Short mmCIF file of C-alpha atoms and ligand atoms in Angstrom, two decimals:
data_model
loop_
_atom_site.label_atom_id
_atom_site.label_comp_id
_atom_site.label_asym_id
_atom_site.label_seq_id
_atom_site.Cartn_x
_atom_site.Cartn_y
_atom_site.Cartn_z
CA UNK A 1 27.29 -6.22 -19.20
CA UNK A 2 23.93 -8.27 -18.16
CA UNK A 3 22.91 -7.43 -15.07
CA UNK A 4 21.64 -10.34 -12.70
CA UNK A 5 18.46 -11.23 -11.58
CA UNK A 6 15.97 -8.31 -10.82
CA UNK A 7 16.31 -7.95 -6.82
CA UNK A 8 13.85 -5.09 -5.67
CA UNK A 9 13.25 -4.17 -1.96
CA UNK A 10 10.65 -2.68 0.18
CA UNK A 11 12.28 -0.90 3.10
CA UNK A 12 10.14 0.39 5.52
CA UNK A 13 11.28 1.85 9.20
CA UNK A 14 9.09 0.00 11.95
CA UNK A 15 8.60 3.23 13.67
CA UNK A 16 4.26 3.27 12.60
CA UNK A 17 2.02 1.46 10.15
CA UNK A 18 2.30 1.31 6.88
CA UNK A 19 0.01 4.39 4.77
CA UNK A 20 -1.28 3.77 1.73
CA UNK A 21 2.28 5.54 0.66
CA UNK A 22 3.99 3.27 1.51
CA UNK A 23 2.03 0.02 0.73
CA UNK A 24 2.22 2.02 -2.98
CA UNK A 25 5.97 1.68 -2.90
CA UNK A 26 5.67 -1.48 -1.61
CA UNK A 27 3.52 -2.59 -4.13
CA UNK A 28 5.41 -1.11 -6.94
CA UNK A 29 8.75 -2.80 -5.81
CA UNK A 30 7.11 -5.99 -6.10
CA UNK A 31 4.94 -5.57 -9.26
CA UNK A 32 8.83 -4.80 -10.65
CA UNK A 33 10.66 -8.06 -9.52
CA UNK A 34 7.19 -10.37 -10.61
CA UNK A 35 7.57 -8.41 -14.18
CA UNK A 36 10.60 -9.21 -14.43
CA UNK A 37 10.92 -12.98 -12.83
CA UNK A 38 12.96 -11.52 -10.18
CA UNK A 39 13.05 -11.76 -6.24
CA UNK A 40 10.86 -8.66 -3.99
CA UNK A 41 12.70 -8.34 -0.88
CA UNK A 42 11.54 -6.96 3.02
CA UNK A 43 14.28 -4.60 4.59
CA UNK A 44 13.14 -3.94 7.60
CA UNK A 45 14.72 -0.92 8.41
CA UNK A 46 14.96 -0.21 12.25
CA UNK A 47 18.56 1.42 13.13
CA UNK A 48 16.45 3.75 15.16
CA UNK A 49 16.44 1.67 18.32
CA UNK A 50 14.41 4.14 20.17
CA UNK A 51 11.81 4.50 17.91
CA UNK A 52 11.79 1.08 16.12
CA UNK A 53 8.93 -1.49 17.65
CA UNK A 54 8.58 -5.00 16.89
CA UNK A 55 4.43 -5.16 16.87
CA UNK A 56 4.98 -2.46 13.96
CA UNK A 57 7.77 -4.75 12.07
CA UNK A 58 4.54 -7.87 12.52
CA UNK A 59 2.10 -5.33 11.24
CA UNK A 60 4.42 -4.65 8.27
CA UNK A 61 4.54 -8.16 7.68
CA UNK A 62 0.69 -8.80 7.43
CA UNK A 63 -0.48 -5.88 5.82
CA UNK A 64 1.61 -6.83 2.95
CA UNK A 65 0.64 -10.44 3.44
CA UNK A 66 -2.75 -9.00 2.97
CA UNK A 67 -1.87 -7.29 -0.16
CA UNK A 68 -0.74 -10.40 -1.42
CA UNK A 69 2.72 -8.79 -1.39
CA UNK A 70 4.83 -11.70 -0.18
CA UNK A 71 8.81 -11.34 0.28
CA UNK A 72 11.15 -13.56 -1.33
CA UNK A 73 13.49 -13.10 1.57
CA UNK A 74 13.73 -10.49 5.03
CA UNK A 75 16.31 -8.50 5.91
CA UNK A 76 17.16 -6.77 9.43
CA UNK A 77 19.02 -3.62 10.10
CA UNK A 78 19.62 -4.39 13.39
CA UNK A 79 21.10 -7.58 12.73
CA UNK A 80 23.40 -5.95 10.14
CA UNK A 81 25.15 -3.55 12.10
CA UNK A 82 28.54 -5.52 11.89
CA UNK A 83 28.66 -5.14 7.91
CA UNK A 84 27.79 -1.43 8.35
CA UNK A 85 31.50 -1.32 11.21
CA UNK A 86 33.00 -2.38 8.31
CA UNK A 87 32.17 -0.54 5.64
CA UNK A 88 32.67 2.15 7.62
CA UNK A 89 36.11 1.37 8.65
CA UNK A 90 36.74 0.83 4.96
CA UNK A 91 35.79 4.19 3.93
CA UNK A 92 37.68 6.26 6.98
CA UNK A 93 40.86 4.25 6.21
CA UNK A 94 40.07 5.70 2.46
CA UNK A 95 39.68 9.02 3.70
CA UNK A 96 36.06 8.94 3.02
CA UNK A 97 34.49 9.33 6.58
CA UNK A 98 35.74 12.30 9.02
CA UNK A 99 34.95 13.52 12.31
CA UNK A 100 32.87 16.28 13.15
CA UNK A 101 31.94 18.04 16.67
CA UNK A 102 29.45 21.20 15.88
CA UNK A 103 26.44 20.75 17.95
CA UNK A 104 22.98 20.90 16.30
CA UNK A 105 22.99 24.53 17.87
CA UNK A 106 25.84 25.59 15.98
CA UNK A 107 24.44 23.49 12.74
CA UNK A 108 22.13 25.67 12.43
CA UNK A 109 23.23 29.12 13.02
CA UNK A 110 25.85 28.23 10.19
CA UNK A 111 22.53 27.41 8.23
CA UNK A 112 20.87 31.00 9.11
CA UNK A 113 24.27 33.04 8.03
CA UNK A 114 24.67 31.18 4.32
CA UNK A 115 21.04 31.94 4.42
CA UNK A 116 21.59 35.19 5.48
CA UNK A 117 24.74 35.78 2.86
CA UNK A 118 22.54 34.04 0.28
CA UNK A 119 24.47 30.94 -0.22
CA UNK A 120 23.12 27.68 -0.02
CA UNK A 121 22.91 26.10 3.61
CA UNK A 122 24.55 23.31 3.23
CA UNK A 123 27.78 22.13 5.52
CA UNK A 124 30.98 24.40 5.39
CA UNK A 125 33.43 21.10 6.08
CA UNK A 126 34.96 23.03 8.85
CA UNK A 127 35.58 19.86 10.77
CA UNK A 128 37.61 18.82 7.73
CA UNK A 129 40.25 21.52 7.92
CA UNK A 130 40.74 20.86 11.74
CA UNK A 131 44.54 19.52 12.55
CA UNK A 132 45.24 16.64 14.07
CA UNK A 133 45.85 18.61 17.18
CA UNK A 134 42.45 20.37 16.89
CA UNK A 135 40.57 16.60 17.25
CA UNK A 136 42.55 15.61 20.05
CA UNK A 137 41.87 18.90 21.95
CA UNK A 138 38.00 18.14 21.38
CA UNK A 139 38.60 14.93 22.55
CA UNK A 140 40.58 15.96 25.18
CA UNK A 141 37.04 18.21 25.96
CA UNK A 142 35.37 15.07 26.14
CA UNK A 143 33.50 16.03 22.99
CA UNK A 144 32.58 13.20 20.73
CA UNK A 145 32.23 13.20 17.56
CA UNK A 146 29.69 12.68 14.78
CA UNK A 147 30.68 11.57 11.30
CA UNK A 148 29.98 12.60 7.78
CA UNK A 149 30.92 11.02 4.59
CA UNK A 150 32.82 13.38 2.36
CA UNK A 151 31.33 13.64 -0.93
CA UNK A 152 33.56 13.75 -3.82
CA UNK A 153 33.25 17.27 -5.07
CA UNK A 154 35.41 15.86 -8.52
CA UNK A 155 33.05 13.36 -9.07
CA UNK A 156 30.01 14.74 -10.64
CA UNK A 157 26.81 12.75 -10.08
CA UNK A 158 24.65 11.40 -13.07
CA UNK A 159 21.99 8.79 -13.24
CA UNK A 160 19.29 7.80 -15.61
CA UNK A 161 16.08 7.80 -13.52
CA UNK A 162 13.59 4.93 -14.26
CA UNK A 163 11.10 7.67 -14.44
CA UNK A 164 12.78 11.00 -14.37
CA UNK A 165 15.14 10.50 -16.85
CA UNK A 166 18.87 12.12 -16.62
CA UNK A 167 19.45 13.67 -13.06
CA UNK A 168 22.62 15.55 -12.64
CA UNK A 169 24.14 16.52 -9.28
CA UNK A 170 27.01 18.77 -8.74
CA UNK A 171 27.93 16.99 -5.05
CA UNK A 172 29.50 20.99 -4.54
CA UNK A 173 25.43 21.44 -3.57
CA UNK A 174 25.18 19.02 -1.19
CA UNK A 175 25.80 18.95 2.60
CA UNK A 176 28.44 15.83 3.39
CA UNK A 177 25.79 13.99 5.23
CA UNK A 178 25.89 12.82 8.68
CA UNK A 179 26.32 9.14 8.81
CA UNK A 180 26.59 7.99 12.07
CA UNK A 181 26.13 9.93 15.54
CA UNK A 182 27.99 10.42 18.16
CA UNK A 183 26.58 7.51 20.43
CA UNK A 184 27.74 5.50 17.51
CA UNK A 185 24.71 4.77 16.15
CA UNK A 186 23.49 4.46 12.62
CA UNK A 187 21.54 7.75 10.12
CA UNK A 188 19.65 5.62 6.94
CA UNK A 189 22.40 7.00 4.34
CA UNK A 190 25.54 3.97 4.80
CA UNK A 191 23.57 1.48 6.32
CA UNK A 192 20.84 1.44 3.50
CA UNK A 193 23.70 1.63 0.77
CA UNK A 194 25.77 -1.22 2.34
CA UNK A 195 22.44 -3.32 2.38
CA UNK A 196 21.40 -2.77 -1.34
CA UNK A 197 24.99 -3.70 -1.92
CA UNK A 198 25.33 -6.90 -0.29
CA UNK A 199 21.27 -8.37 -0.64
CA UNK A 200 22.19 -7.75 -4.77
CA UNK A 201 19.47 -5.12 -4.95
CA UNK A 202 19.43 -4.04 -9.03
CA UNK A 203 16.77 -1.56 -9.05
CA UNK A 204 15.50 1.02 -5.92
CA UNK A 205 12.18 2.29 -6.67
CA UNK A 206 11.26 4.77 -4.09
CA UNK A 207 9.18 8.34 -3.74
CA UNK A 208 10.88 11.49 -5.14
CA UNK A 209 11.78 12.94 -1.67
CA UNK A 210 14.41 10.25 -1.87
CA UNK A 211 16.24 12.18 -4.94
CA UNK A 212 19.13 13.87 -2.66
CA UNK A 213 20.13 10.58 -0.96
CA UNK A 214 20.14 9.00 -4.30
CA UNK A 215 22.62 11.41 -5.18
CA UNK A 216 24.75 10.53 -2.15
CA UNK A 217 24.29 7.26 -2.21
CA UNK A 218 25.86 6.80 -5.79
CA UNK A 219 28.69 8.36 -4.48
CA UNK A 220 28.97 5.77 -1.68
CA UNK A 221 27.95 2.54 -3.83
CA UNK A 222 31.02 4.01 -6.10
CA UNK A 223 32.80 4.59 -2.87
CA UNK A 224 32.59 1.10 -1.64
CA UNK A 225 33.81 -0.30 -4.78
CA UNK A 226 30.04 -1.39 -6.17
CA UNK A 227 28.28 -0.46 -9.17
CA UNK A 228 25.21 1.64 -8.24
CA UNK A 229 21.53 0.26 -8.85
CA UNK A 230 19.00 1.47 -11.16
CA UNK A 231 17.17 4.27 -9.60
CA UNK A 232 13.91 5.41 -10.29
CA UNK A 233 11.67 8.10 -7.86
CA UNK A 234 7.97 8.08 -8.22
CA UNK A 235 6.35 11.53 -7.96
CA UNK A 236 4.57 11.40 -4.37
CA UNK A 237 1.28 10.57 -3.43
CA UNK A 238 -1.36 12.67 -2.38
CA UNK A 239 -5.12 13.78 -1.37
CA UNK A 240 -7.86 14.33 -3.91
CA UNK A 241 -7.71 17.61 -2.49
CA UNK A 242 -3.91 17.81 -3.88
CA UNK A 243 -2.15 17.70 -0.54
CA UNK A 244 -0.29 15.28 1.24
CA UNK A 245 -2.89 15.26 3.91
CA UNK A 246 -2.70 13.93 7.34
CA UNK A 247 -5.33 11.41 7.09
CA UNK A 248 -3.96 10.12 4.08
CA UNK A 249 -0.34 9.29 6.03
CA UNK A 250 -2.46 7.10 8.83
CA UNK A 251 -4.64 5.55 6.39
CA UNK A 252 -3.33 2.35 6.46
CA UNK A 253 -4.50 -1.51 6.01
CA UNK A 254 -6.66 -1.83 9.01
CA UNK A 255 -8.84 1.38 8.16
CA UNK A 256 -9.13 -0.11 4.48
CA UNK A 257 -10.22 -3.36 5.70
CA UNK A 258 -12.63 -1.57 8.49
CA UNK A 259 -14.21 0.20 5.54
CA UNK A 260 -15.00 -3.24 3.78
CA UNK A 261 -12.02 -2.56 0.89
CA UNK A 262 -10.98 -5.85 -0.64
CA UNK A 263 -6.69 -5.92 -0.95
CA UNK A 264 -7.76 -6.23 -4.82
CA UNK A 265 -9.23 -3.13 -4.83
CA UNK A 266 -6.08 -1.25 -3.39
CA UNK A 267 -3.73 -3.33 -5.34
CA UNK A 268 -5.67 -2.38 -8.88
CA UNK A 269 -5.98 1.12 -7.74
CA UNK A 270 -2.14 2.10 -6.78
CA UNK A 271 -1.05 -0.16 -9.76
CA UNK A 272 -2.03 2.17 -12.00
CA UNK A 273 -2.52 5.42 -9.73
CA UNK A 274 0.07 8.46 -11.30
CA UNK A 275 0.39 6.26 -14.73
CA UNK A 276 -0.74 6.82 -18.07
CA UNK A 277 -2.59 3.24 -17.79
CA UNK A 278 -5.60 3.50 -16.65
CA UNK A 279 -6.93 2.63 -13.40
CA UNK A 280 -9.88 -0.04 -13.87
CA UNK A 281 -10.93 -2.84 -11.45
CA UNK A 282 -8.53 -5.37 -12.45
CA UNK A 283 -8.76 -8.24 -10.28
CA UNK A 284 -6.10 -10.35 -11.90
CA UNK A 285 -3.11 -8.96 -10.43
CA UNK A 286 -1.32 -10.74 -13.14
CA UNK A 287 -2.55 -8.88 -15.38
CA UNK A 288 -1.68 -5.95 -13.77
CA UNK A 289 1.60 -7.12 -13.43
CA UNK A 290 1.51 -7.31 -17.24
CA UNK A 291 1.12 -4.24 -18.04
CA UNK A 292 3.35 -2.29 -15.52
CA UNK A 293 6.36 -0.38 -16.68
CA UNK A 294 8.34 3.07 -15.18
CA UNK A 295 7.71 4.24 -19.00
CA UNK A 296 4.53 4.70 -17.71
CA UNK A 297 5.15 6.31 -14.59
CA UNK A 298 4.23 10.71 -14.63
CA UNK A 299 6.01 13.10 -12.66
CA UNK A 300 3.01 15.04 -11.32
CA UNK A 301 1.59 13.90 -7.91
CA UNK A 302 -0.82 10.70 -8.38
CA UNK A 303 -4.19 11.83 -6.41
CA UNK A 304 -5.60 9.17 -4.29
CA UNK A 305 -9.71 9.48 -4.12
CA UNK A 306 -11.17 7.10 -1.84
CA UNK A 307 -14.12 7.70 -3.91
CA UNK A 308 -12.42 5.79 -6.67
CA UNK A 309 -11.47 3.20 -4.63
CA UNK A 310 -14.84 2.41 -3.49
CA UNK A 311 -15.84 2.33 -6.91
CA UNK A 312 -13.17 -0.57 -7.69
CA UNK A 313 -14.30 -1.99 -4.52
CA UNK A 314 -17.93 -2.57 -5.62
CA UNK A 315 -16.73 -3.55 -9.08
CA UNK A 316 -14.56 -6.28 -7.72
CA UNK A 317 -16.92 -7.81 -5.71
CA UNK A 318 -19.17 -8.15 -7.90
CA UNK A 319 -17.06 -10.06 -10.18
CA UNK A 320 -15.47 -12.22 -7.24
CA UNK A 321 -15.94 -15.91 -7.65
CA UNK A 322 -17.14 -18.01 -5.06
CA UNK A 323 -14.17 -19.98 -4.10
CA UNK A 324 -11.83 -16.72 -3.14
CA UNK A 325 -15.07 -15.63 -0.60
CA UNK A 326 -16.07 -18.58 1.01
CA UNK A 327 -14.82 -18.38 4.32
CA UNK A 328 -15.44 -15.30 4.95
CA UNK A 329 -19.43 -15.59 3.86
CA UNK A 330 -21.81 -16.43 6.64
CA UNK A 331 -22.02 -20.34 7.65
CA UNK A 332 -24.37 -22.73 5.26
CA UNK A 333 -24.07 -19.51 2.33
CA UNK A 334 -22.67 -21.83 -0.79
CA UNK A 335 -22.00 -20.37 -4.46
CA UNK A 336 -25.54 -20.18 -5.79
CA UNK A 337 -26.25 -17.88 -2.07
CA UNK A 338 -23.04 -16.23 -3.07
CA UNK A 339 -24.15 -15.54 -6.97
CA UNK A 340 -27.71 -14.42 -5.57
CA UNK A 341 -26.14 -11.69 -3.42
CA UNK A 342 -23.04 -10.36 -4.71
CA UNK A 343 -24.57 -8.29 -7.29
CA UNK A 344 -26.01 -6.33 -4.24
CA UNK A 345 -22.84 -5.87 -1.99
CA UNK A 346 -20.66 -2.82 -1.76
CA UNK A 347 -18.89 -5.03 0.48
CA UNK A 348 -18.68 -8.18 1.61
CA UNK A 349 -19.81 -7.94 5.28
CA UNK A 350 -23.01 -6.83 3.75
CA UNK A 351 -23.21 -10.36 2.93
CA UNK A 352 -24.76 -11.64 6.18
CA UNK A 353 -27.55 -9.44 6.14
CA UNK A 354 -28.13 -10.23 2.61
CA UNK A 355 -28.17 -13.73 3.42
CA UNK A 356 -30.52 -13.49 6.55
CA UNK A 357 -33.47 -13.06 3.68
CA UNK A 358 -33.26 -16.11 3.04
CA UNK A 359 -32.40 -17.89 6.50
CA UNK A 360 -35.06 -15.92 7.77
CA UNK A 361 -37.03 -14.80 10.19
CA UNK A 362 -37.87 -11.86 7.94
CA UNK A 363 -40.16 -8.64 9.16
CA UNK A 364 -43.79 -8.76 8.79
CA UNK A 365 -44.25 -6.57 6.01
CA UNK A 366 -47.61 -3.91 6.33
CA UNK A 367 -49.57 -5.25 3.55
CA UNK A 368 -53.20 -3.37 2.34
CA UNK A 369 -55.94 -5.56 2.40
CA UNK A 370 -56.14 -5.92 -1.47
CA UNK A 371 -52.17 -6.89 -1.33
CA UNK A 372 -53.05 -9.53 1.22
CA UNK A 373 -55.55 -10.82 -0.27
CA UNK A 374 -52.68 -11.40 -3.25
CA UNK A 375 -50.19 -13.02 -1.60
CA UNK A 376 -52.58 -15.01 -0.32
CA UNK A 377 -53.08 -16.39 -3.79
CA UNK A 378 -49.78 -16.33 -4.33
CA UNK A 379 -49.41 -18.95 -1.40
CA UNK A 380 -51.75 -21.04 -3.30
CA UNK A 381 -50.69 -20.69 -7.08
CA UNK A 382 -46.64 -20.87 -5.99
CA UNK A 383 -45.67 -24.09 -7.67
CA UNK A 384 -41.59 -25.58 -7.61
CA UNK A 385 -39.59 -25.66 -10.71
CA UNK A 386 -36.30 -24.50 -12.00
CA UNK A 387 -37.38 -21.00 -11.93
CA UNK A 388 -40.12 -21.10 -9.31
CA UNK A 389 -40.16 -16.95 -8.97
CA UNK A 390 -40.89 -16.61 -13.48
CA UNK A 391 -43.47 -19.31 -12.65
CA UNK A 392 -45.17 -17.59 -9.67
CA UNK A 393 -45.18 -13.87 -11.56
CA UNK A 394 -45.89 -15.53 -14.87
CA UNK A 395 -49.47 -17.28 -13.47
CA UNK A 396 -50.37 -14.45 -10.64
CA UNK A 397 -49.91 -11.72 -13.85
CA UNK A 398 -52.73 -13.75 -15.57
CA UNK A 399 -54.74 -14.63 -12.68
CA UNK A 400 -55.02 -11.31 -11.19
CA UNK A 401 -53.95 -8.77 -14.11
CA UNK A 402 -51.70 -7.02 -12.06
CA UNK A 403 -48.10 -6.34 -13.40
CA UNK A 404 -44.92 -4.48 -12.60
CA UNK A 405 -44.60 -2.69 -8.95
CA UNK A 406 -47.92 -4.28 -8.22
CA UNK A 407 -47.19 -7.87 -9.22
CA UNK A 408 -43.73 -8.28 -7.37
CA UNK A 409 -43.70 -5.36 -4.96
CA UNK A 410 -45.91 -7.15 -1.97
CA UNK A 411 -43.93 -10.61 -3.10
CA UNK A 412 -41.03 -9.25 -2.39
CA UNK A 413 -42.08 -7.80 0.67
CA UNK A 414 -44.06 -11.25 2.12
CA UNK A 415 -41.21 -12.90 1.15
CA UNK A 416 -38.53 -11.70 2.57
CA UNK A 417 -39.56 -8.37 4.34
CA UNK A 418 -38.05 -5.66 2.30
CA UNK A 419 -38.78 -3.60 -0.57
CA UNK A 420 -35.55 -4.30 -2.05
CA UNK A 421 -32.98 -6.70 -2.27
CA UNK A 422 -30.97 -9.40 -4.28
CA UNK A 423 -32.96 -10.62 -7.68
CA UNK A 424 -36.15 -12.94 -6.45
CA UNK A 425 -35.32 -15.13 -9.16
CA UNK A 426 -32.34 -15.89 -7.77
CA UNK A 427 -33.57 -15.71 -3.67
CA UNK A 428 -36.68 -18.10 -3.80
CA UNK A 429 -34.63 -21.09 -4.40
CA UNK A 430 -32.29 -20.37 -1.83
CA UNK A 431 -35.41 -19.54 0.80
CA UNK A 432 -36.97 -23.26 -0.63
CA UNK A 433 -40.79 -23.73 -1.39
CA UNK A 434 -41.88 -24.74 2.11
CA UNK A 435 -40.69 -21.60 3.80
CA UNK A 436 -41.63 -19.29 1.26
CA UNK A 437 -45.48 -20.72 0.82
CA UNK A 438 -45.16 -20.13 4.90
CA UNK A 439 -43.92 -16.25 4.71
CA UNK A 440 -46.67 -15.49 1.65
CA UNK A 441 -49.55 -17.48 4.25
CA UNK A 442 -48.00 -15.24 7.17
CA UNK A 443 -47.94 -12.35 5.28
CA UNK A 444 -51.22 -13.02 4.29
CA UNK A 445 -52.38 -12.97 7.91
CA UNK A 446 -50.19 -10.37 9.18
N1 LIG B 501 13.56 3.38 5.49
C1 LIG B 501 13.62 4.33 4.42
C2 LIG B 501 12.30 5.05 4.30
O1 LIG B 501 11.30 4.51 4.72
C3 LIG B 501 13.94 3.58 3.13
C4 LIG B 501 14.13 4.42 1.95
C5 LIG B 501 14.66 3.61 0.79
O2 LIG B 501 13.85 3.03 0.08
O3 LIG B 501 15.86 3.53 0.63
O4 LIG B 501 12.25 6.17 3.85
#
C-alpha cells in the first residue's frame, strides 16, 4: 500500500537549549521531508510541567529558524493532553494499561535481586497478578497508583531500521514501561506514540538511545489500532575525542554564532557528519538535500571536530555572495568592499575591521628614511585608472628598480597601516585616489 505524504518531526523537550545533537536530529528530520516533498514538523514536547519553560520552547524556535530549519506546522504536548485521556482509556478498557503501587524504593531493590540472581532487571508484573481485592486494599491505604502498559509478550517485535536494518525484540526483555504517574501526569512513551499517530508522522528519525522505546512503541502504535512508522536510529554523536562530552551537550546555537559560525557551515557539516558522503562546504543546502539518504547513514559514532567546522566556516565565507551578507556588513560596505575582503575573513565580524582600511583613519606606519622617501614618489607617480594599484607598482618598479617586498611592502603599510591585509588591487579603489595620495603624503611625513 502507498504510504502518504512524508511527515517527519523534530521533538524536542523545552527543558534546555538545543546541542548540536539535537539541532543534528533536527536537521536530519527535515533534510528527510524536503527529499522527499514532504512536510517537517515541531513537537514541542513539554509534558514535564515542572521542568518545561517557555523562553526554551522560543529558543527552540529560533535556533532552528537560524538553521534555516523552518516547520511546516507546531505541535504542543501540553495542549494534547485530552487525546492522550483517551487513548489511554482505550487501552485500559482493552486490558492494555494496569495499575501499579511499588515505590521507586522497592523498584529498585527488585532491580538489585534479578541482578543479584542474574536475571535481567526488568519489571516482575507483580502488580498484574494482584486481585481485585488487593487494589482496593491499596487504595483503601490511600496509595495511588502508577500505570504501565503491558507489553504483549506473544507479539514479537520486528522492524526494518532506516539505518540499522532488521531489529528484533522479544518484548519478554523488556520492562512494561511506566506510562503515566501517579499524580496523573504524562512519561514520553503514550503521549509521543498518540502524537505520531494523529499529526500522520511516516518516518521517526531519532538517535540510537531511542531503540528500546521504539520497540515499545510499535507495540502501542499496533495497540491503538495504527500502523507503526518507519523507524530509523542514527548512531549518536560525539567529541573528537570519542566521547559524548559535556561541552559538546551545551554547545548550542548561540556559542556557534558567538564563535562567528555561519548556520551554513553547521548545516553542511551535520548533513554529512557519520555518512559515507563526504563532508565538504556545501553552501547550497539543496544540494545537500540532494544527496541525503539513511543508505548512507554508519552505525559507528559520527565525531564532531570543531576544527572541521571552522574549516567549512572559512570556506563558506569565502564563497558567500554579496546579497546573503549585506546587512550584516558594516554601513556604506557594498559588493565590490564585500569581494575585496571576504577572501580575508574567517568570519564575518572580521569584516568591520577589514573595512576600516579603507574608511580610514589608518596607523602611521614607521617608515625608514629610504621607504619614505618612496612613498613619497609614490604620492606623486599614483595616477587613477581601472586598476590604479598595477599602475602605481607597474611605474614605481621602473622608476625606482625596486620589486617584490620592497615595492609593495611600505605601500601597503602608508596606505592603509598594516603589513597585511585584503589584495591592494582590490582596496585602493575602495580607499579612492584623493585619500590614498593623502595617506602616501602622510606617510611620507610621518
Ligand atoms: N522528547 C523526546 C526526546 O527529546 C523525543 C524523542 C522522539 O523523537 O521521539 O528525546
Amino acid at each position: 500500500m502507498a504510504r502518504a505524504m512524508t511527515v517527519t518531526r523534530f521533538a524536542p523537550s523545552p527543558t534546555g537549549r538545543l546541542h548540536v545533537g539535537n539541532i543534528r536530529t533536527a536537521l536530519h528530520n527535515w533534510m528527510l521531508a524536503k527529499k522527499r516533498g514532504g512536510r517537517f514538523m515541531l513537537r514541542i514536547d513539554d509534558t514535564d510541567a515542572a521542568r518545561s519553560r517557555e523562553d526554551y520552547v522560543e529558543a527552540i524556535r529560533s535556533d532552528l529558524s537560524w538553521l534555516g530549519l523552518t516547520p511546516d506546522g507546531e505541535e504542543r504536548q501540553s495542549a494534547r493532553l485530552d487525546h492522550y485521556e483517551r487513548a489511554f482509556e482505550a487501552l485500559r478498557d482493552a486490558g492494555r494499561i494496569y495499575a501499579a503501587y511499588e515505590t521507586a524504593q522497592e523498584l529498585e531493590l527488585k532491580r538489585k535481586i534479578a541482578l543479584g540472581r542474574g536475571l535481567p532487571p526488568i519489571y516482575d508484573r507483580a502488580a498484574l497478578a494482584l486481585t481485585e481485592a488487593e487494589h482496593a486494599a491499596k487504595q483503601g491505604e490511600g496509595i495511588v497508583p502508577h500505570w504501565r502498559f503491558k507489553l504483549d509478550h506473544d507479539q514479537p517485535i520486528a522492524w526494518e531500521d532506516g539505518i540499522r536494518g532488521t531489529q528484533k525484540f522479544d518484548p519478554a526483555t523488556l520492562s512494561d514501561p511506566v506510562i503515566r504517574r501517579a499524580d496523573g501526569s504524562w512519561l514520553y512513551m503514550l503521549p509521543s506514540a498518540v502524537d505520531d499517530i494523529e499529526i500522520g508522522v511516516t518516518d521517526v528519525l531519532r538517535g540510537e538511545d531511542h531503540v528500546s522505546n521504539t520497540a515499545v512503541q510499535i507495540q502501542m502504535f499496533t495497540a491503538l489500532g495504527a500502523t507503526p512508522p518507519r523507524f530509523a536510529h542514527e548512531a549518536l554523536l560525539v567529541g573528537s575525542e570519542g566521547k559524548l562530552s559535556k561541552r559538546l551537550g551545551s554547545l548550542g546555537c548561540d556559542a556557534f554564532r558567538d564563535d562567528g559560525i555561519e548556520p551554513q557551515a553547521l548545516v553542511a557539516l551535520l548533513a554529512r557528519l557519520g555518512t559515507s558522503l563526504s563532508v565538504e562546504p556545501i553552501g547550497d543546502v539543496a544540494a545537500l538535500v540532494e544527496t541525503f539518504d539513511l543508505a548512507t547513514f554508519g552505525r559507528a559514532p559520527a565525531r564532531f571536530d570543531a576544527g572541521e567546522l571552522a574549516r567549512i566556516n572559512t570556506a563558506l565565507i569565502h564563497e558567500l555572495p554579496f546579497a546573503e551578507v549585506a546587512e550584516r556588513l558594516p554601513d556604506g560596505m557594498g559588493e565590490e568592499g564585500w569581494l575585496a575582503i571576504r577572501p580575508n575573513l574567517d568570519k564575518l565580524a572580521d569584516a568591520a575591521d577589514y573595512w576600516s582600511l579603507v574608511t580610514g583613519p589608518v596607523d602611521a606606519p614607521d617608515l625608514s628614511d629610504d621607504d619614505r622617501t618612496y612613498v613619497a614618489e609614490a604620492a606623486q607617480a599614483l595616477e587613477w585608472s581601472a586598476d590604479p594599484w598595477h599602475t602605481l607598482t607597474g611605474t614605481l618598479k621602473e622608476s625606482t628598480g625596486r620589486k617584490g617586498k620592497a615595492l609593495f611592502l611600505p605601500l601597503r603599510l602608508a596606505l592603509t597601516g598594516r603589513g597585511s591585509g585584503p589584495e591592494m588591487a582590490a582596496l585602493l579603489p575602495l580607499i579612492g585616489e584623493g585619500e590614498a595620495r593623502a595617506r602616501l603624503i602622510a606617510a611620507a611625513r610621518a
